[in-house]
XYZ file of C-alpha atoms in Angstrom:
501
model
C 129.782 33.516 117.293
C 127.814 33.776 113.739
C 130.653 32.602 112.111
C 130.476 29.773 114.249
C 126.799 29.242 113.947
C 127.318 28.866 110.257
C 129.869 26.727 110.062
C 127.277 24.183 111.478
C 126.432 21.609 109.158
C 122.684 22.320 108.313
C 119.870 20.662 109.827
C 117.569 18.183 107.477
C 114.114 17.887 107.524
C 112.550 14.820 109.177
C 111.452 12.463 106.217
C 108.470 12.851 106.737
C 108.035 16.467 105.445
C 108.399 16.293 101.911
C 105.764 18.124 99.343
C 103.757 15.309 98.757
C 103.074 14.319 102.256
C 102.391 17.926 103.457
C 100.398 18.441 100.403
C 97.909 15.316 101.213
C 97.717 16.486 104.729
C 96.730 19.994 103.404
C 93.806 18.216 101.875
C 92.969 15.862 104.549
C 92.317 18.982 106.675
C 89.916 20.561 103.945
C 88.281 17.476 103.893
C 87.947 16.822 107.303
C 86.733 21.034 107.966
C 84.124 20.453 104.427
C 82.370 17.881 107.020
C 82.751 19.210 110.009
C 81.055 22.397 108.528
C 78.655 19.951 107.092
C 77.444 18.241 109.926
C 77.779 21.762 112.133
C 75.175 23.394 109.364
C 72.869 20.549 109.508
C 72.908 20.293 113.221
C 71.579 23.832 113.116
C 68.702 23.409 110.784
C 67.935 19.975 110.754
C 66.022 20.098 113.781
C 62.986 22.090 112.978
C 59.276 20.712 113.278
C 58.211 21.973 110.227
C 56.331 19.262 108.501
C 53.017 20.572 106.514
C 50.271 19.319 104.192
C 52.643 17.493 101.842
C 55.150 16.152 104.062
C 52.117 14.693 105.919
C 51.167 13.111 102.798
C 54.575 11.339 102.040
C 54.762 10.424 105.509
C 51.824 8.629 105.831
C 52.637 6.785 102.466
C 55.625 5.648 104.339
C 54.054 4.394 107.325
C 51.045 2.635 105.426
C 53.687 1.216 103.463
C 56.179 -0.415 106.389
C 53.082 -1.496 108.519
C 50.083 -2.476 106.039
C 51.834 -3.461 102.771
C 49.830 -0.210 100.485
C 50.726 2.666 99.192
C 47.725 5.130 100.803
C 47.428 8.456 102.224
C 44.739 8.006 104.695
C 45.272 8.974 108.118
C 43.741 6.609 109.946
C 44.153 3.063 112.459
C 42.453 0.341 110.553
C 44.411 -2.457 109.652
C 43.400 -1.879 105.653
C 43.897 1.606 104.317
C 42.270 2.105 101.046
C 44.412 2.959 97.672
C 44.746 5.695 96.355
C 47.508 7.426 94.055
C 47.283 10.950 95.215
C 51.530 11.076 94.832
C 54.205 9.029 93.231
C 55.157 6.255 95.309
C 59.381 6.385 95.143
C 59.971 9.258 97.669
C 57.608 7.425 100.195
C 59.053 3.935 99.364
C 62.768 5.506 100.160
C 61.237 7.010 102.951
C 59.393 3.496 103.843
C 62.665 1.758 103.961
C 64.112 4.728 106.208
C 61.592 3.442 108.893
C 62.325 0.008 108.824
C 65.996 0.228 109.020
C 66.443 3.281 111.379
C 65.445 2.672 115.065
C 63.717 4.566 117.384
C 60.870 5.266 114.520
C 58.356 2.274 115.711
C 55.261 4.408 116.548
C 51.612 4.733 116.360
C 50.618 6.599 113.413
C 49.285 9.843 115.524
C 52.835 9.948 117.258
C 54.532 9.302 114.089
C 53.030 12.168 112.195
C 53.165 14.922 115.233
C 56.752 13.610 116.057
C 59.648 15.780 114.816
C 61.272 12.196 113.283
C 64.905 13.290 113.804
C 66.066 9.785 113.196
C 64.279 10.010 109.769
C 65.632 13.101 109.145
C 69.375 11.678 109.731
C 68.900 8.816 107.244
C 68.445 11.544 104.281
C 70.877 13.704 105.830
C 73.538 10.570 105.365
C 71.789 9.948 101.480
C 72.289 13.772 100.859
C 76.126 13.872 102.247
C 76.454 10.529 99.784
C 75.350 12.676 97.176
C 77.570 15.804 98.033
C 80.652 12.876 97.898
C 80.071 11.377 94.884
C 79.730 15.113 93.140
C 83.123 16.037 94.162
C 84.662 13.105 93.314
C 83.134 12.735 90.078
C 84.687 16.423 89.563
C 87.571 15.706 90.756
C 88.091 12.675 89.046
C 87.064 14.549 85.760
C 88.937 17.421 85.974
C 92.074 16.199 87.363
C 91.874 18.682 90.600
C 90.729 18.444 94.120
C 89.694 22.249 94.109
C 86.729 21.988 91.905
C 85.056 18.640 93.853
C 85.524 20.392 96.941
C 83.363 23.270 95.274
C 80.924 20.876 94.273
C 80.841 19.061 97.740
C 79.772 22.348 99.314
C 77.350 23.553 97.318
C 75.491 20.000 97.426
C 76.686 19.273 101.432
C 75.739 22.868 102.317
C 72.501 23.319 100.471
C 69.841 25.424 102.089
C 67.095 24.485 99.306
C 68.029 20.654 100.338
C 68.289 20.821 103.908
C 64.742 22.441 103.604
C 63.432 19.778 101.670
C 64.287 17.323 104.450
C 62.963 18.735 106.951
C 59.569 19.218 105.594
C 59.805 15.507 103.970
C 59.380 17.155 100.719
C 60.068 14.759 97.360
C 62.510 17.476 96.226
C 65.297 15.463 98.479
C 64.485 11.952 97.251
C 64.283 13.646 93.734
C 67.881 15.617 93.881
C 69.526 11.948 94.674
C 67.761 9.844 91.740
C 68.676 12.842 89.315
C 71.951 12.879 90.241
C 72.555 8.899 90.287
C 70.793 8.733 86.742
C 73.520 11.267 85.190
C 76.171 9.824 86.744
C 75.057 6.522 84.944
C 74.576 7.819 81.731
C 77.765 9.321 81.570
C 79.703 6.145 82.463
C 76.782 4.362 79.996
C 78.078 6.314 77.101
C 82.338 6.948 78.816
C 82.779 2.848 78.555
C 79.411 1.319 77.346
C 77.836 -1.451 78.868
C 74.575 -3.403 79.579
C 74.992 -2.911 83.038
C 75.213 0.257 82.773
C 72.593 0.845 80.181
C 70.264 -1.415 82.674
C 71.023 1.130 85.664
C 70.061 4.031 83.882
C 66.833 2.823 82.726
C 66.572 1.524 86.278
C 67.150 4.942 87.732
C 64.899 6.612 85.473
C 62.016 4.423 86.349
C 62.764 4.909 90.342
C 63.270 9.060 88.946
C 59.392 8.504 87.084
C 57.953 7.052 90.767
C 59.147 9.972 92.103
C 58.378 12.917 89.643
C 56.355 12.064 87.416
C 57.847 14.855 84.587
C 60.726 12.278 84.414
C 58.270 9.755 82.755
C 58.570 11.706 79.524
C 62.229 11.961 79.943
C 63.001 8.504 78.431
C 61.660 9.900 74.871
C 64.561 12.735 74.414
C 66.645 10.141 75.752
C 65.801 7.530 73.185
C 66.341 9.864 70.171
C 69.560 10.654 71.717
C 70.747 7.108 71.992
C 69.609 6.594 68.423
C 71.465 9.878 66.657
C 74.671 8.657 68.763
C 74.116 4.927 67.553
C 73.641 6.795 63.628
C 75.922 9.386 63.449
C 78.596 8.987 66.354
C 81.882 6.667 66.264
C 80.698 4.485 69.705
C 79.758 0.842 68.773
C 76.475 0.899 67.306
C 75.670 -2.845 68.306
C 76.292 -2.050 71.819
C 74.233 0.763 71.525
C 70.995 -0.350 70.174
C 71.503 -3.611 72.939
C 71.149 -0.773 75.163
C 68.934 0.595 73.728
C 66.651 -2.104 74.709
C 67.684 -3.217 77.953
C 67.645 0.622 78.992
C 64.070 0.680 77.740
C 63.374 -2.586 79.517
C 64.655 -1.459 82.946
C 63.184 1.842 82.723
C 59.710 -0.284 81.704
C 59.396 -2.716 84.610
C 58.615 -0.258 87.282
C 56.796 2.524 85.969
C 54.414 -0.269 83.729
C 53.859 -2.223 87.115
C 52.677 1.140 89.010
C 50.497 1.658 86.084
C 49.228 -1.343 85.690
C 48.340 -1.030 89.359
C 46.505 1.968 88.794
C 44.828 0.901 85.581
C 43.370 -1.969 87.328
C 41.897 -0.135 90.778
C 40.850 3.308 88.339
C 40.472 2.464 84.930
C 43.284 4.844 83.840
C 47.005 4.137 82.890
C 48.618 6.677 84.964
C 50.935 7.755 87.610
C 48.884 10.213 89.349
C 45.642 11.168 89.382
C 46.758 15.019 89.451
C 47.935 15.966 85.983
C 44.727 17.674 85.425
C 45.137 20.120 88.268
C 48.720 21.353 86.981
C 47.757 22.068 83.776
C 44.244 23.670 85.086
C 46.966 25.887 86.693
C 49.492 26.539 83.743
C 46.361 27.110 81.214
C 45.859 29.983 83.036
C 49.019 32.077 82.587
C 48.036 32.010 78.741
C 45.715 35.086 79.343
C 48.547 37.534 81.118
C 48.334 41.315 79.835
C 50.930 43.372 78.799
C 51.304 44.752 82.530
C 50.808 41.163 84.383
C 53.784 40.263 82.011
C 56.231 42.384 83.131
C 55.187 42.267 86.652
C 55.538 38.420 86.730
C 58.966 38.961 86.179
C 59.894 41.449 89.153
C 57.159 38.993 91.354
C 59.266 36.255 90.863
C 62.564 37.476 91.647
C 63.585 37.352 95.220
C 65.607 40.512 95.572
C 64.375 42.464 98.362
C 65.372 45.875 96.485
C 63.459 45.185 93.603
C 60.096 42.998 94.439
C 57.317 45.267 96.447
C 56.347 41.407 97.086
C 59.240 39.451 97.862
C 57.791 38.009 101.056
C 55.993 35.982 98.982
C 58.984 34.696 96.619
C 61.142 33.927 98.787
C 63.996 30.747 97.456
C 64.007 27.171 98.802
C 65.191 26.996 102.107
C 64.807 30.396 102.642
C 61.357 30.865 103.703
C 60.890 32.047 107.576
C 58.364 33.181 109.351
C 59.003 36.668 109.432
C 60.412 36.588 105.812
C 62.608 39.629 104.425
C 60.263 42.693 103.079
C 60.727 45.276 100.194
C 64.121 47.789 100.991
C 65.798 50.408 99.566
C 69.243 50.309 98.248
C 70.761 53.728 99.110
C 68.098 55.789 100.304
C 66.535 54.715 96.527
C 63.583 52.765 95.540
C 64.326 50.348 92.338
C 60.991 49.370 92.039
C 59.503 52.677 91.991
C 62.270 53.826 89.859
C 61.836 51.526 87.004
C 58.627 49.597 86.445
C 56.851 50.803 89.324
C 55.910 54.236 87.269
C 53.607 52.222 85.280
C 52.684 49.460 87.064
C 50.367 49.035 89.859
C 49.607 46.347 92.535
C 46.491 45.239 91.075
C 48.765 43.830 88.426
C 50.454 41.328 90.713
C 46.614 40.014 91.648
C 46.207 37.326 89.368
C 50.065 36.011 89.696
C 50.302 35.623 93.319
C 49.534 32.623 94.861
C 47.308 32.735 97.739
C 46.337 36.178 97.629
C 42.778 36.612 95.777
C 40.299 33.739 94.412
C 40.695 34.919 91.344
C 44.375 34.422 90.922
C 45.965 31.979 88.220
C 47.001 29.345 90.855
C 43.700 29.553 92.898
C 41.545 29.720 89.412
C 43.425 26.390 88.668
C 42.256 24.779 91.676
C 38.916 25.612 92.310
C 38.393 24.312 88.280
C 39.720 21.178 89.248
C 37.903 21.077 92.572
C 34.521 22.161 90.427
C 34.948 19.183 87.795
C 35.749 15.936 90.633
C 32.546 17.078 92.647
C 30.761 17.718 89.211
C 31.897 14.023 88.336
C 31.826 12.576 91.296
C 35.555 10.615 91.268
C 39.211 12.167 91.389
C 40.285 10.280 88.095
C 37.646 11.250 86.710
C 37.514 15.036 87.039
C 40.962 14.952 86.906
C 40.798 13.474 82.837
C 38.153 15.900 82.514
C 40.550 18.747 84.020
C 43.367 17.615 81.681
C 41.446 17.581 78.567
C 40.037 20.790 79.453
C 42.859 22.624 79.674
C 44.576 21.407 77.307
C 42.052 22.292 74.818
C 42.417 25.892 76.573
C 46.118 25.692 75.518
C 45.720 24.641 72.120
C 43.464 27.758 71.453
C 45.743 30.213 72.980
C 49.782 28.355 71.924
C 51.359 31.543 71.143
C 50.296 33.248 74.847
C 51.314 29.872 76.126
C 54.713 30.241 75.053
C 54.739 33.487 75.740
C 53.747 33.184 78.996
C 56.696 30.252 79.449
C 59.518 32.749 79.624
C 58.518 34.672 83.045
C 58.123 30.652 84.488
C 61.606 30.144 83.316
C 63.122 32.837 85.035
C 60.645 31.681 88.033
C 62.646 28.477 87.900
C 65.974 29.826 87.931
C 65.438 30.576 91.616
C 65.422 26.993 92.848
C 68.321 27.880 95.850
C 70.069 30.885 96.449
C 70.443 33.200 93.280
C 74.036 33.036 93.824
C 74.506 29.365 93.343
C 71.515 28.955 90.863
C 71.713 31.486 89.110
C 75.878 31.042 87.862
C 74.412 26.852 88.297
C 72.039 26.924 85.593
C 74.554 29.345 83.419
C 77.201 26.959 83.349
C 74.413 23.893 83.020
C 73.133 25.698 79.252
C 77.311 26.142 78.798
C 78.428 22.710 79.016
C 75.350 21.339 77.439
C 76.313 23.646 73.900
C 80.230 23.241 75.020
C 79.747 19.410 74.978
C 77.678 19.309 71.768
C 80.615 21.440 70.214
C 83.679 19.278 71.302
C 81.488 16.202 70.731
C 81.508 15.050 74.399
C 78.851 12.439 74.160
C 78.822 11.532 77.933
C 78.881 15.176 79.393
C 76.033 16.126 77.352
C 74.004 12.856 78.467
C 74.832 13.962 81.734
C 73.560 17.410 81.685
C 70.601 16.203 79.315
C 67.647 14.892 82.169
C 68.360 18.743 83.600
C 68.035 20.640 80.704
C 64.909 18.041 79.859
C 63.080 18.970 83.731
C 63.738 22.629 82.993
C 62.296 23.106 79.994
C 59.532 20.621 80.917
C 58.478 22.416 83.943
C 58.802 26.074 81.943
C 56.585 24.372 79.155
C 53.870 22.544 81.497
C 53.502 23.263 84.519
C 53.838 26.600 86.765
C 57.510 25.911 87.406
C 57.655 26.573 91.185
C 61.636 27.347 92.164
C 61.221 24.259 94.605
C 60.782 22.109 91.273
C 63.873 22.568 89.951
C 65.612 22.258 93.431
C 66.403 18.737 92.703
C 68.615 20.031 90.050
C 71.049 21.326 92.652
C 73.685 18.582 92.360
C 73.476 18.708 88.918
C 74.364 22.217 89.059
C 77.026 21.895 91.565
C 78.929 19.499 89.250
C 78.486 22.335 87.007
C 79.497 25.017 88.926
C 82.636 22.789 89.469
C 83.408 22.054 86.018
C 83.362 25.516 84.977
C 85.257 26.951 87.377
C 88.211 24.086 86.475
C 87.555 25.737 83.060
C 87.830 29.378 83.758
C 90.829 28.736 86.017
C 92.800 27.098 83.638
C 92.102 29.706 80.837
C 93.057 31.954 83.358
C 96.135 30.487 83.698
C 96.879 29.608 80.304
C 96.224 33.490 79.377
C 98.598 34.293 82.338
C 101.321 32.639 81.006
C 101.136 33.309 77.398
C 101.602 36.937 78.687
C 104.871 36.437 80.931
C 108.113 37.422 78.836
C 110.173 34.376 77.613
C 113.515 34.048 79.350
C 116.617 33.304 77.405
């Protein structure tokens, strides 16, 4: 009976299964289980009413926007809000234009800002799964391999910092997109350059300016950059310098016309009247002892096993209301073991937040409080604020610096430590990688990241949530990298297999 069974004549396989088809419907199912676990996470924390003081804020921008034609805060019914620029205008302006498109969000303005806004909610949601897309494709496409995008896709898709940000209608989200569409056109600016594409960027960067105001000073580095590539690089310098200007241009038109605005209802060419409160704040870290020092660095870490304080440090998108309090790892305290033999909690007084009056943060604002009642108007005692403290600065430079690296490592915190912190690695990597192999448009991709990090370290108290809208940014990254690593890995692998004859 075997012998009979193999005398058969063997069975083909149906057509249909060769390599490649199996092998695209291998990653049609990873696709199609990447956004099924997308849409499964978001349905799970989407839905939380957990809009505060600055969601309010944006919110009402949004609906004085759709339903009186000006940009205004004021929480009120009558049919002419008065001006103000207390916040950029972009993230309410995206968030205007979710209103009028998405039904369901016509409202009275007391329903509209006690409502959980699910619908508005939704319309980021499908912006922030746009973004997660065109991050793994632009990896993919890059590197050559599926494996990497889909690494990228789900650390953008699956964000906790980013899914926080929406439901609190926090600029972060609108902020994460426009830095993420303004790398991806400067890299194809400087892969195949263009006008057009020159003209987007600076487009971009002005929408990125209306929405945090740090990327204002972005289009400085940027310039020099354009200039050293147009001196010292092989692209085509005429094409180069044209985009130059119309960069400049594009980048121009919106920010001049918000400023304009402002300069002709205040007096003052600015964006917002609140510069002076963030450096009021930042001046203050200048004075930090020896002890407050070190302590700022185990405050703003978010390990459970090594911060006495880490309720009040918790990441971006992990905050709760019963957050996570100080452990032990293995019967041992960390804290206690290392810095906690000469350090006491008095030290962490002045660095935490809302703890004590006298704290750096809450020194910062009652300053800037003092001066606008002192003088009577916000843009006022807010230019009195600024010049204040920097003056403050510029007597102290070398505690101001110092004081920079414990707000850098406060920034590298900006989601989960395991996707930040390997993120912002591989973001310094590719930015020295590119510079050494000469890749023009990786390193102009990377550069408005590096730029907001360093900015934020420099300036201002660098918050993790600031440099949450770095996440894609770091995802690509992440995704690069680990294309990298894989195929040393593999290249090392098979330099070590014997040769057969």
């Amino acid at each position: 009976m075997p012998r009979l069974l193999e005398s058969l004549p063997a069975m083909p396989a149906p057509p249909y299964l060769t390599k490649a088809n199996l092998r695209f419907a291998g990653h049609v199912a990873i696709i199609l289980l990447l956004l099924g676990g997308f849409v499964f996470h978001a349905s799970r924390n989407l839905p939380q009413h957990a809009i505060d003081h600055d969601g309010n804020h944006y919110l009402c921008m949004a609906y004085n926007l759709v339903h009186h034609g000006i940009i205004s805060t004021q929480r009120t019914l009558t049919p002419h809000p008065w001006l103000d620029a207390w916040r950029s205008p972009g993230y309410p302006a995206f968030l205007a234009l979710g209103v009028a498109v998405v039904p369901g969000l016509d409202l009275p303005l007391p329903s509209f800002l006690s409502d959980d806004l699910l619908p508005l909610k939704k319309w980021q949601l499908g912006w922030l799964l746009l973004a997660a897309i065109l991050a793994g494709v632009f990896v993919w496409r890059t590197t050559g391999s599926p494996w990497p995008g889909y690494l990228s896709f789900a650390v953008v898709a699956y964000s906790p910092a980013l899914i926080y940000f929406i439901n609190r209608f926090y600029s972060e989200a609108g902020a994460a997109l426009i830095i993420l569409f303004l790398s991806l056109a400067l890299y194809r600016a400087l892969k195949r350059p263009s006008l057009c594409a020159f003209a987007l960027a600076g487009l971009l960067l002005g929408l990125g300016a209306l929405t945090r105001a740090a990327l204002m000073y972005c289009w400085l580095p940027l310039m020099i950059y354009f200039a050293l590539l147009a001196w010292r690089s092989r692209l085509p310098r005429g094409r180069l310098l044209a985009g130059m200007a119309v960069f400049t241009l594009a980048f121009a038109v919106p920010v001049g016309a918000w400023m304009a605005r402002n300069h002709y209802h205040y007096g003052r060419w600015m964006l917002t009247y609140r510069s002076g409160l963030v450096l009021e704040i930042r001046s203050n870290y200048a004075v930090m002892t020896p002890k407050e020092y070190l302590a700022a660095f185990i405050y703003y870490t978010p390990w459970v096993y090594l911060n006495p304080l880490v309720q009040e440090s918790a990441t971006p998108g992990n905050q709760r209301w019963d957050p996570p309090k100080h452990q032990k790892l293995w019967g041992a305290d960390l804290y206690q073991a290392t810095l906690g033999r000469f350090l006491t909690m008095d030290d962490f007084n002045h660095l935490r937040e809302w703890n004590r009056g006298d704290s750096f943060e809450m020194r910062g604002q009652h300053n800037w409080t003092r001066n606008i009642n002192w003088l009577g108007h916000y843009t006022v005692g807010d230019t009195y604020s600024q010049k204040a403290a920097i003056r403050k600065i510029l007597a102290n430079p070398w505690g101001h610096l110092l004081a920079s690296i414990p707000l850098a490592w406060r920034g590298l915190f900006a989601d989960t430590w395991w996707v930040a912190l390997p993120g912002f690695v591989c973001l310094f990597y590719l930015a020295v990688s590119s510079l050494r192999r000469r890749d023009w448009p990786l390193l102009a991709f990377v550069l408005p990241s590096i730029y907001m990090y360093g900015f934020h370290s420099l300036i201002t108290a660098n918050y993790a949530r600031f440099n949450s809208p770095l996440v894609p940014i770091l995802a690509v990254c992440l995704g690069l990298c680990a294309h990298r690593l894989a195929r040393r890995w593999t290249r090392r692998r098979e330099a070590k297999e014997p040769a057969h004859a």
